[in-house]
Amino acid sequence: MSKSISVLVGSLRHGSYARKIAHNAIGYFPDGYDARIVEIRDLPLYDFDYDDPDITDKPTPPEYTQFREIIQASDGVLFVTPENNRTIPACLKNAIDIGSKPNSDVAWKNLPAGIISHSVGRMGGYSSQKNLRLALSYFDMPTPGQPEVFLSQSPTLLDEDGNISQESTVQFVQDYILRFARLIEGQNPVR
């Protein structure tokens, strides 16, 4: 049976560098993996009132329920994110918050996670990746070890068709995806 990977892109723009990088990464998964982008653009802003059992006049949005079910059915999650103002984009933080509730059924718990960050500058999304790792650490999500993937000057990495054009970068990201797949295969999660 194939492994299901949910890919969350931390940019809503259809033509974003993060989305193009995600499409490349999806193609690097080995046979037996079904990696797909899970759209987060239409998730309502997180509001605990939706999950508070004492609040009866504010039902949980169906988008929350569907998103949580997709994440819980996943064997792993790959985050591909730019850096916005030295942190993760609001849309990605919103998705993380939605998956973190209800407390009794956290979608992220013990789920293997891969992280690819990028920036148009030289830092490669360092701050966004560190902030994302901080948010995910609460859920005991194992991640591949070193080297981490920080893609700097992302516009120069992609050709006109959106493919990563530098062979060394292709190999680097492929290696990361294969390490992520080995982490998933070695997991015996308690979920």
PDB file of C-alpha atoms in Angstrom:
ATOM      1  CA  MET A   1       0.000   0.000   0.000  1.00  0.00           C
ATOM      2  CA  SER A   2       1.353   3.437  -0.913  1.00  0.00           C
ATOM      3  CA  LYS A   3       2.350   6.032   1.655  1.00  0.00           C
ATOM      4  CA  SER A   4       0.283   9.211   1.651  1.00  0.00           C
ATOM      5  CA  ILE A   5       2.188  12.490   1.978  1.00  0.00           C
ATOM      6  CA  SER A   6       0.384  15.776   2.528  1.00  0.00           C
ATOM      7  CA  VAL A   7       2.348  18.708   1.136  1.00  0.00           C
ATOM      8  CA  LEU A   8       1.550  22.089   2.690  1.00  0.00           C
ATOM      9  CA  VAL A   9       2.722  25.151   0.795  1.00  0.00           C
ATOM     10  CA  GLY A  10       3.187  28.284   2.871  1.00  0.00           C
ATOM     11  CA  SER A  11       2.246  30.606   0.032  1.00  0.00           C
ATOM     12  CA  LEU A  12      -1.202  31.169  -1.405  1.00  0.00           C
ATOM     13  CA  ARG A  13      -0.039  32.645  -4.700  1.00  0.00           C
ATOM     14  CA  HIS A  14      -0.608  30.187  -7.572  1.00  0.00           C
ATOM     15  CA  GLY A  15       2.723  30.984  -9.220  1.00  0.00           C
ATOM     16  CA  SER A  16       4.771  31.206  -6.013  1.00  0.00           C
ATOM     17  CA  TYR A  17       8.317  29.910  -5.777  1.00  0.00           C
ATOM     18  CA  ALA A  18       7.261  27.762  -2.823  1.00  0.00           C
ATOM     19  CA  ARG A  19       4.594  26.040  -4.927  1.00  0.00           C
ATOM     20  CA  LYS A  20       7.069  25.436  -7.751  1.00  0.00           C
ATOM     21  CA  ILE A  21       9.610  24.005  -5.322  1.00  0.00           C
ATOM     22  CA  ALA A  22       6.873  21.793  -3.834  1.00  0.00           C
ATOM     23  CA  HIS A  23       5.982  20.415  -7.270  1.00  0.00           C
ATOM     24  CA  ASN A  24       9.642  19.557  -7.823  1.00  0.00           C
ATOM     25  CA  ALA A  25       9.884  17.867  -4.416  1.00  0.00           C
ATOM     26  CA  ILE A  26       6.742  15.810  -5.063  1.00  0.00           C
ATOM     27  CA  GLY A  27       8.456  14.342  -8.116  1.00  0.00           C
ATOM     28  CA  TYR A  28      11.433  13.224  -6.005  1.00  0.00           C
ATOM     29  CA  PHE A  29       9.493  10.832  -3.774  1.00  0.00           C
ATOM     30  CA  PRO A  30      10.274   7.180  -4.448  1.00  0.00           C
ATOM     31  CA  ASP A  31       7.793   4.701  -5.884  1.00  0.00           C
ATOM     32  CA  GLY A  32       5.090   3.774  -3.448  1.00  0.00           C
ATOM     33  CA  TYR A  33       4.498   7.355  -2.284  1.00  0.00           C
ATOM     34  CA  ASP A  34       1.491   9.477  -3.130  1.00  0.00           C
ATOM     35  CA  ALA A  35       2.475  13.072  -2.359  1.00  0.00           C
ATOM     36  CA  ARG A  36      -0.106  15.773  -2.963  1.00  0.00           C
ATOM     37  CA  ILE A  37      -0.523  19.432  -2.154  1.00  0.00           C
ATOM     38  CA  VAL A  38      -3.247  20.010   0.422  1.00  0.00           C
ATOM     39  CA  GLU A  39      -4.643  23.478  -0.176  1.00  0.00           C
ATOM     40  CA  ILE A  40      -4.835  25.743   2.851  1.00  0.00           C
ATOM     41  CA  ARG A  41      -6.060  28.902   1.137  1.00  0.00           C
ATOM     42  CA  ASP A  42      -9.722  28.485   2.078  1.00  0.00           C
ATOM     43  CA  LEU A  43      -9.274  27.509   5.719  1.00  0.00           C
ATOM     44  CA  PRO A  44     -11.152  29.999   7.916  1.00  0.00           C
ATOM     45  CA  LEU A  45      -9.011  31.796  10.483  1.00  0.00           C
ATOM     46  CA  TYR A  46      -8.580  29.671  13.558  1.00  0.00           C
ATOM     47  CA  ASP A  47     -10.974  30.463  16.396  1.00  0.00           C
ATOM     48  CA  PHE A  48     -11.074  28.243  19.475  1.00  0.00           C
ATOM     49  CA  ASP A  49     -14.790  28.948  19.823  1.00  0.00           C
ATOM     50  CA  TYR A  50     -15.303  26.416  17.008  1.00  0.00           C
ATOM     51  CA  ASP A  51     -13.766  23.682  19.169  1.00  0.00           C
ATOM     52  CA  ASP A  52     -14.974  24.783  22.587  1.00  0.00           C
ATOM     53  CA  PRO A  53     -17.658  22.315  23.739  1.00  0.00           C
ATOM     54  CA  ASP A  54     -19.188  25.087  25.859  1.00  0.00           C
ATOM     55  CA  ILE A  55     -19.886  27.200  22.761  1.00  0.00           C
ATOM     56  CA  THR A  56     -22.930  25.703  21.061  1.00  0.00           C
ATOM     57  CA  ASP A  57     -23.847  28.413  18.558  1.00  0.00           C
ATOM     58  CA  LYS A  58     -20.613  28.231  16.543  1.00  0.00           C
ATOM     59  CA  PRO A  59     -20.261  24.875  14.777  1.00  0.00           C
ATOM     60  CA  THR A  60     -16.865  23.662  13.557  1.00  0.00           C
ATOM     61  CA  PRO A  61     -16.392  24.681   9.909  1.00  0.00           C
ATOM     62  CA  PRO A  62     -16.411  21.729   7.504  1.00  0.00           C
ATOM     63  CA  GLU A  63     -13.070  22.960   6.123  1.00  0.00           C
ATOM     64  CA  TYR A  64     -11.508  22.338   9.554  1.00  0.00           C
ATOM     65  CA  THR A  65     -12.901  18.817   9.732  1.00  0.00           C
ATOM     66  CA  GLN A  66     -11.813  17.923   6.214  1.00  0.00           C
ATOM     67  CA  PHE A  67      -8.308  19.318   6.728  1.00  0.00           C
ATOM     68  CA  ARG A  68      -7.852  17.481  10.023  1.00  0.00           C
ATOM     69  CA  GLU A  69      -9.016  14.194   8.479  1.00  0.00           C
ATOM     70  CA  ILE A  70      -6.599  14.550   5.551  1.00  0.00           C
ATOM     71  CA  ILE A  71      -3.665  15.220   7.868  1.00  0.00           C
ATOM     72  CA  GLN A  72      -4.578  12.353  10.196  1.00  0.00           C
ATOM     73  CA  ALA A  73      -4.778   9.960   7.232  1.00  0.00           C
ATOM     74  CA  SER A  74      -1.282  10.984   6.106  1.00  0.00           C
ATOM     75  CA  ASP A  75       1.892   9.016   6.694  1.00  0.00           C
ATOM     76  CA  GLY A  76       3.907  12.240   6.688  1.00  0.00           C
ATOM     77  CA  VAL A  77       3.704  15.968   5.978  1.00  0.00           C
ATOM     78  CA  LEU A  78       6.107  17.975   3.843  1.00  0.00           C
ATOM     79  CA  PHE A  79       6.103  21.707   4.526  1.00  0.00           C
ATOM     80  CA  VAL A  80       7.443  23.983   1.783  1.00  0.00           C
ATOM     81  CA  THR A  81       7.517  27.568   2.926  1.00  0.00           C
ATOM     82  CA  PRO A  82       8.903  30.981   2.155  1.00  0.00           C
ATOM     83  CA  GLU A  83       9.915  33.413   4.846  1.00  0.00           C
ATOM     84  CA  ASN A  84       7.582  36.321   5.572  1.00  0.00           C
ATOM     85  CA  ASN A  85       8.864  39.049   7.872  1.00  0.00           C
ATOM     86  CA  ARG A  86      11.360  36.668   9.538  1.00  0.00           C
ATOM     87  CA  THR A  87       8.742  34.020  10.306  1.00  0.00           C
ATOM     88  CA  ILE A  88       6.281  31.631   8.663  1.00  0.00           C
ATOM     89  CA  PRO A  89       3.415  32.991   6.574  1.00  0.00           C
ATOM     90  CA  ALA A  90       0.125  33.513   8.402  1.00  0.00           C
ATOM     91  CA  CYS A  91      -1.688  30.954   6.225  1.00  0.00           C
ATOM     92  CA  LEU A  92       0.694  28.210   7.341  1.00  0.00           C
ATOM     93  CA  LYS A  93       0.466  29.138  11.023  1.00  0.00           C
ATOM     94  CA  ASN A  94      -3.321  29.103  10.669  1.00  0.00           C
ATOM     95  CA  ALA A  95      -3.205  25.559   9.241  1.00  0.00           C
ATOM     96  CA  ILE A  96      -0.949  24.415  12.079  1.00  0.00           C
ATOM     97  CA  ASP A  97      -3.338  25.879  14.647  1.00  0.00           C
ATOM     98  CA  ILE A  98      -6.338  24.200  13.013  1.00  0.00           C
ATOM     99  CA  GLY A  99      -4.585  20.825  13.061  1.00  0.00           C
ATOM    100  CA  SER A 100      -3.654  21.303  16.720  1.00  0.00           C
ATOM    101  CA  LYS A 101      -7.230  21.054  17.967  1.00  0.00           C
ATOM    102  CA  PRO A 102      -9.247  19.573  19.468  1.00  0.00           C
ATOM    103  CA  ASN A 103      -6.763  18.776  22.222  1.00  0.00           C
ATOM    104  CA  SER A 104      -7.994  15.195  22.430  1.00  0.00           C
ATOM    105  CA  ASP A 105      -7.379  14.514  18.730  1.00  0.00           C
ATOM    106  CA  VAL A 106      -4.400  16.542  17.454  1.00  0.00           C
ATOM    107  CA  ALA A 107      -3.829  15.833  13.750  1.00  0.00           C
ATOM    108  CA  TRP A 108      -0.051  16.454  13.928  1.00  0.00           C
ATOM    109  CA  LYS A 109       0.792  14.180  16.869  1.00  0.00           C
ATOM    110  CA  ASN A 110       3.901  12.043  16.115  1.00  0.00           C
ATOM    111  CA  LEU A 111       3.497  12.567  12.370  1.00  0.00           C
ATOM    112  CA  PRO A 112       6.833  12.646  10.487  1.00  0.00           C
ATOM    113  CA  ALA A 113       7.510  16.069   8.982  1.00  0.00           C
ATOM    114  CA  GLY A 114       9.851  17.327   6.320  1.00  0.00           C
ATOM    115  CA  ILE A 115      10.635  21.023   5.909  1.00  0.00           C
ATOM    116  CA  ILE A 116      11.956  22.898   2.894  1.00  0.00           C
ATOM    117  CA  SER A 117      12.285  26.646   3.292  1.00  0.00           C
ATOM    118  CA  HIS A 118      13.314  29.225   0.747  1.00  0.00           C
ATOM    119  CA  SER A 119      13.787  32.935   0.320  1.00  0.00           C
ATOM    120  CA  VAL A 120      14.576  35.281  -2.507  1.00  0.00           C
ATOM    121  CA  GLY A 121      17.537  36.483  -0.422  1.00  0.00           C
ATOM    122  CA  ARG A 122      20.616  34.676   0.810  1.00  0.00           C
ATOM    123  CA  MET A 123      19.282  33.257   4.095  1.00  0.00           C
ATOM    124  CA  GLY A 124      17.151  30.539   2.470  1.00  0.00           C
ATOM    125  CA  GLY A 125      14.210  31.038   4.790  1.00  0.00           C
ATOM    126  CA  TYR A 126      16.283  30.249   7.877  1.00  0.00           C
ATOM    127  CA  SER A 127      13.991  32.191  10.235  1.00  0.00           C
ATOM    128  CA  SER A 128      10.808  30.686   8.802  1.00  0.00           C
ATOM    129  CA  GLN A 129      12.167  27.160   9.138  1.00  0.00           C
ATOM    130  CA  LYS A 130      13.285  27.713  12.718  1.00  0.00           C
ATOM    131  CA  ASN A 131       9.896  29.211  13.630  1.00  0.00           C
ATOM    132  CA  LEU A 132       8.101  26.321  11.933  1.00  0.00           C
ATOM    133  CA  ARG A 133      10.252  23.792  13.794  1.00  0.00           C
ATOM    134  CA  LEU A 134       9.411  25.546  17.050  1.00  0.00           C
ATOM    135  CA  ALA A 135       5.661  25.301  16.363  1.00  0.00           C
ATOM    136  CA  LEU A 136       5.893  21.641  15.333  1.00  0.00           C
ATOM    137  CA  SER A 137       8.081  20.615  18.286  1.00  0.00           C
ATOM    138  CA  TYR A 138       5.034  20.736  20.525  1.00  0.00           C
ATOM    139  CA  PHE A 139       3.514  17.792  18.613  1.00  0.00           C
ATOM    140  CA  ASP A 140       6.532  15.426  18.757  1.00  0.00           C
ATOM    141  CA  MET A 141       6.853  15.404  14.992  1.00  0.00           C
ATOM    142  CA  PRO A 142      10.091  13.680  13.974  1.00  0.00           C
ATOM    143  CA  THR A 143      12.057  15.342  11.162  1.00  0.00           C
ATOM    144  CA  PRO A 144      15.070  14.272   9.114  1.00  0.00           C
ATOM    145  CA  GLY A 145      18.365  15.385  10.618  1.00  0.00           C
ATOM    146  CA  GLN A 146      21.130  17.364   8.984  1.00  0.00           C
ATOM    147  CA  PRO A 147      21.469  18.766   6.485  1.00  0.00           C
ATOM    148  CA  GLU A 148      18.342  20.891   6.591  1.00  0.00           C
ATOM    149  CA  VAL A 149      17.069  22.446   3.355  1.00  0.00           C
ATOM    150  CA  PHE A 150      17.347  26.222   3.124  1.00  0.00           C
ATOM    151  CA  LEU A 151      17.078  27.303  -0.523  1.00  0.00           C
ATOM    152  CA  SER A 152      18.469  30.789  -1.012  1.00  0.00           C
ATOM    153  CA  GLN A 153      17.909  33.102  -3.970  1.00  0.00           C
ATOM    154  CA  SER A 154      15.040  30.871  -5.053  1.00  0.00           C
ATOM    155  CA  PRO A 155      14.209  32.742  -8.283  1.00  0.00           C
ATOM    156  CA  THR A 156      17.633  31.778  -9.647  1.00  0.00           C
ATOM    157  CA  LEU A 157      17.064  28.077  -8.889  1.00  0.00           C
ATOM    158  CA  LEU A 158      14.084  27.658 -11.199  1.00  0.00           C
ATOM    159  CA  ASP A 159      13.930  27.642 -14.975  1.00  0.00           C
ATOM    160  CA  GLU A 160      11.102  29.182 -17.014  1.00  0.00           C
ATOM    161  CA  ASP A 161       9.039  25.987 -16.599  1.00  0.00           C
ATOM    162  CA  GLY A 162       9.383  26.051 -12.800  1.00  0.00           C
ATOM    163  CA  ASN A 163      11.882  23.192 -12.615  1.00  0.00           C
ATOM    164  CA  ILE A 164      14.923  23.316 -10.385  1.00  0.00           C
ATOM    165  CA  SER A 165      17.677  23.890 -12.905  1.00  0.00           C
ATOM    166  CA  GLN A 166      20.865  23.422 -10.873  1.00  0.00           C
ATOM    167  CA  GLU A 167      21.817  19.752 -10.733  1.00  0.00           C
ATOM    168  CA  SER A 168      23.494  20.145  -7.339  1.00  0.00           C
ATOM    169  CA  THR A 169      20.260  21.590  -5.902  1.00  0.00           C
ATOM    170  CA  VAL A 170      18.205  18.799  -7.496  1.00  0.00           C
ATOM    171  CA  GLN A 171      20.468  16.192  -5.874  1.00  0.00           C
ATOM    172  CA  PHE A 172      20.381  18.005  -2.528  1.00  0.00           C
ATOM    173  CA  VAL A 173      16.564  18.145  -2.428  1.00  0.00           C
ATOM    174  CA  GLN A 174      16.260  14.559  -3.744  1.00  0.00           C
ATOM    175  CA  ASP A 175      18.538  13.360  -0.956  1.00  0.00           C
ATOM    176  CA  TYR A 176      16.409  15.171   1.610  1.00  0.00           C
ATOM    177  CA  ILE A 177      13.193  13.629   0.246  1.00  0.00           C
ATOM    178  CA  LEU A 178      14.762  10.150   0.341  1.00  0.00           C
ATOM    179  CA  ARG A 179      15.880  10.710   3.960  1.00  0.00           C
ATOM    180  CA  PHE A 180      12.347  11.868   4.771  1.00  0.00           C
ATOM    181  CA  ALA A 181      10.927   8.716   3.146  1.00  0.00           C
ATOM    182  CA  ARG A 182      13.308   6.521   5.197  1.00  0.00           C
ATOM    183  CA  LEU A 183      12.170   8.324   8.349  1.00  0.00           C
ATOM    184  CA  ILE A 184       8.537   7.593   7.463  1.00  0.00           C
ATOM    185  CA  GLU A 185       9.283   3.933   6.731  1.00  0.00           C
ATOM    186  CA  GLY A 186      11.138   3.552  10.024  1.00  0.00           C
ATOM    187  CA  GLN A 187       8.369   5.155  12.063  1.00  0.00           C
ATOM    188  CA  ASN A 188       6.107   3.115  14.216  1.00  0.00           C
ATOM    189  CA  PRO A 189       3.983   6.047  15.325  1.00  0.00           C
ATOM    190  CA  VAL A 190       1.788   6.004  18.370  1.00  0.00           C
ATOM    191  CA  ARG A 191      -1.086   8.074  17.059  1.00  0.00           C
TER     192      ARG A 191
END
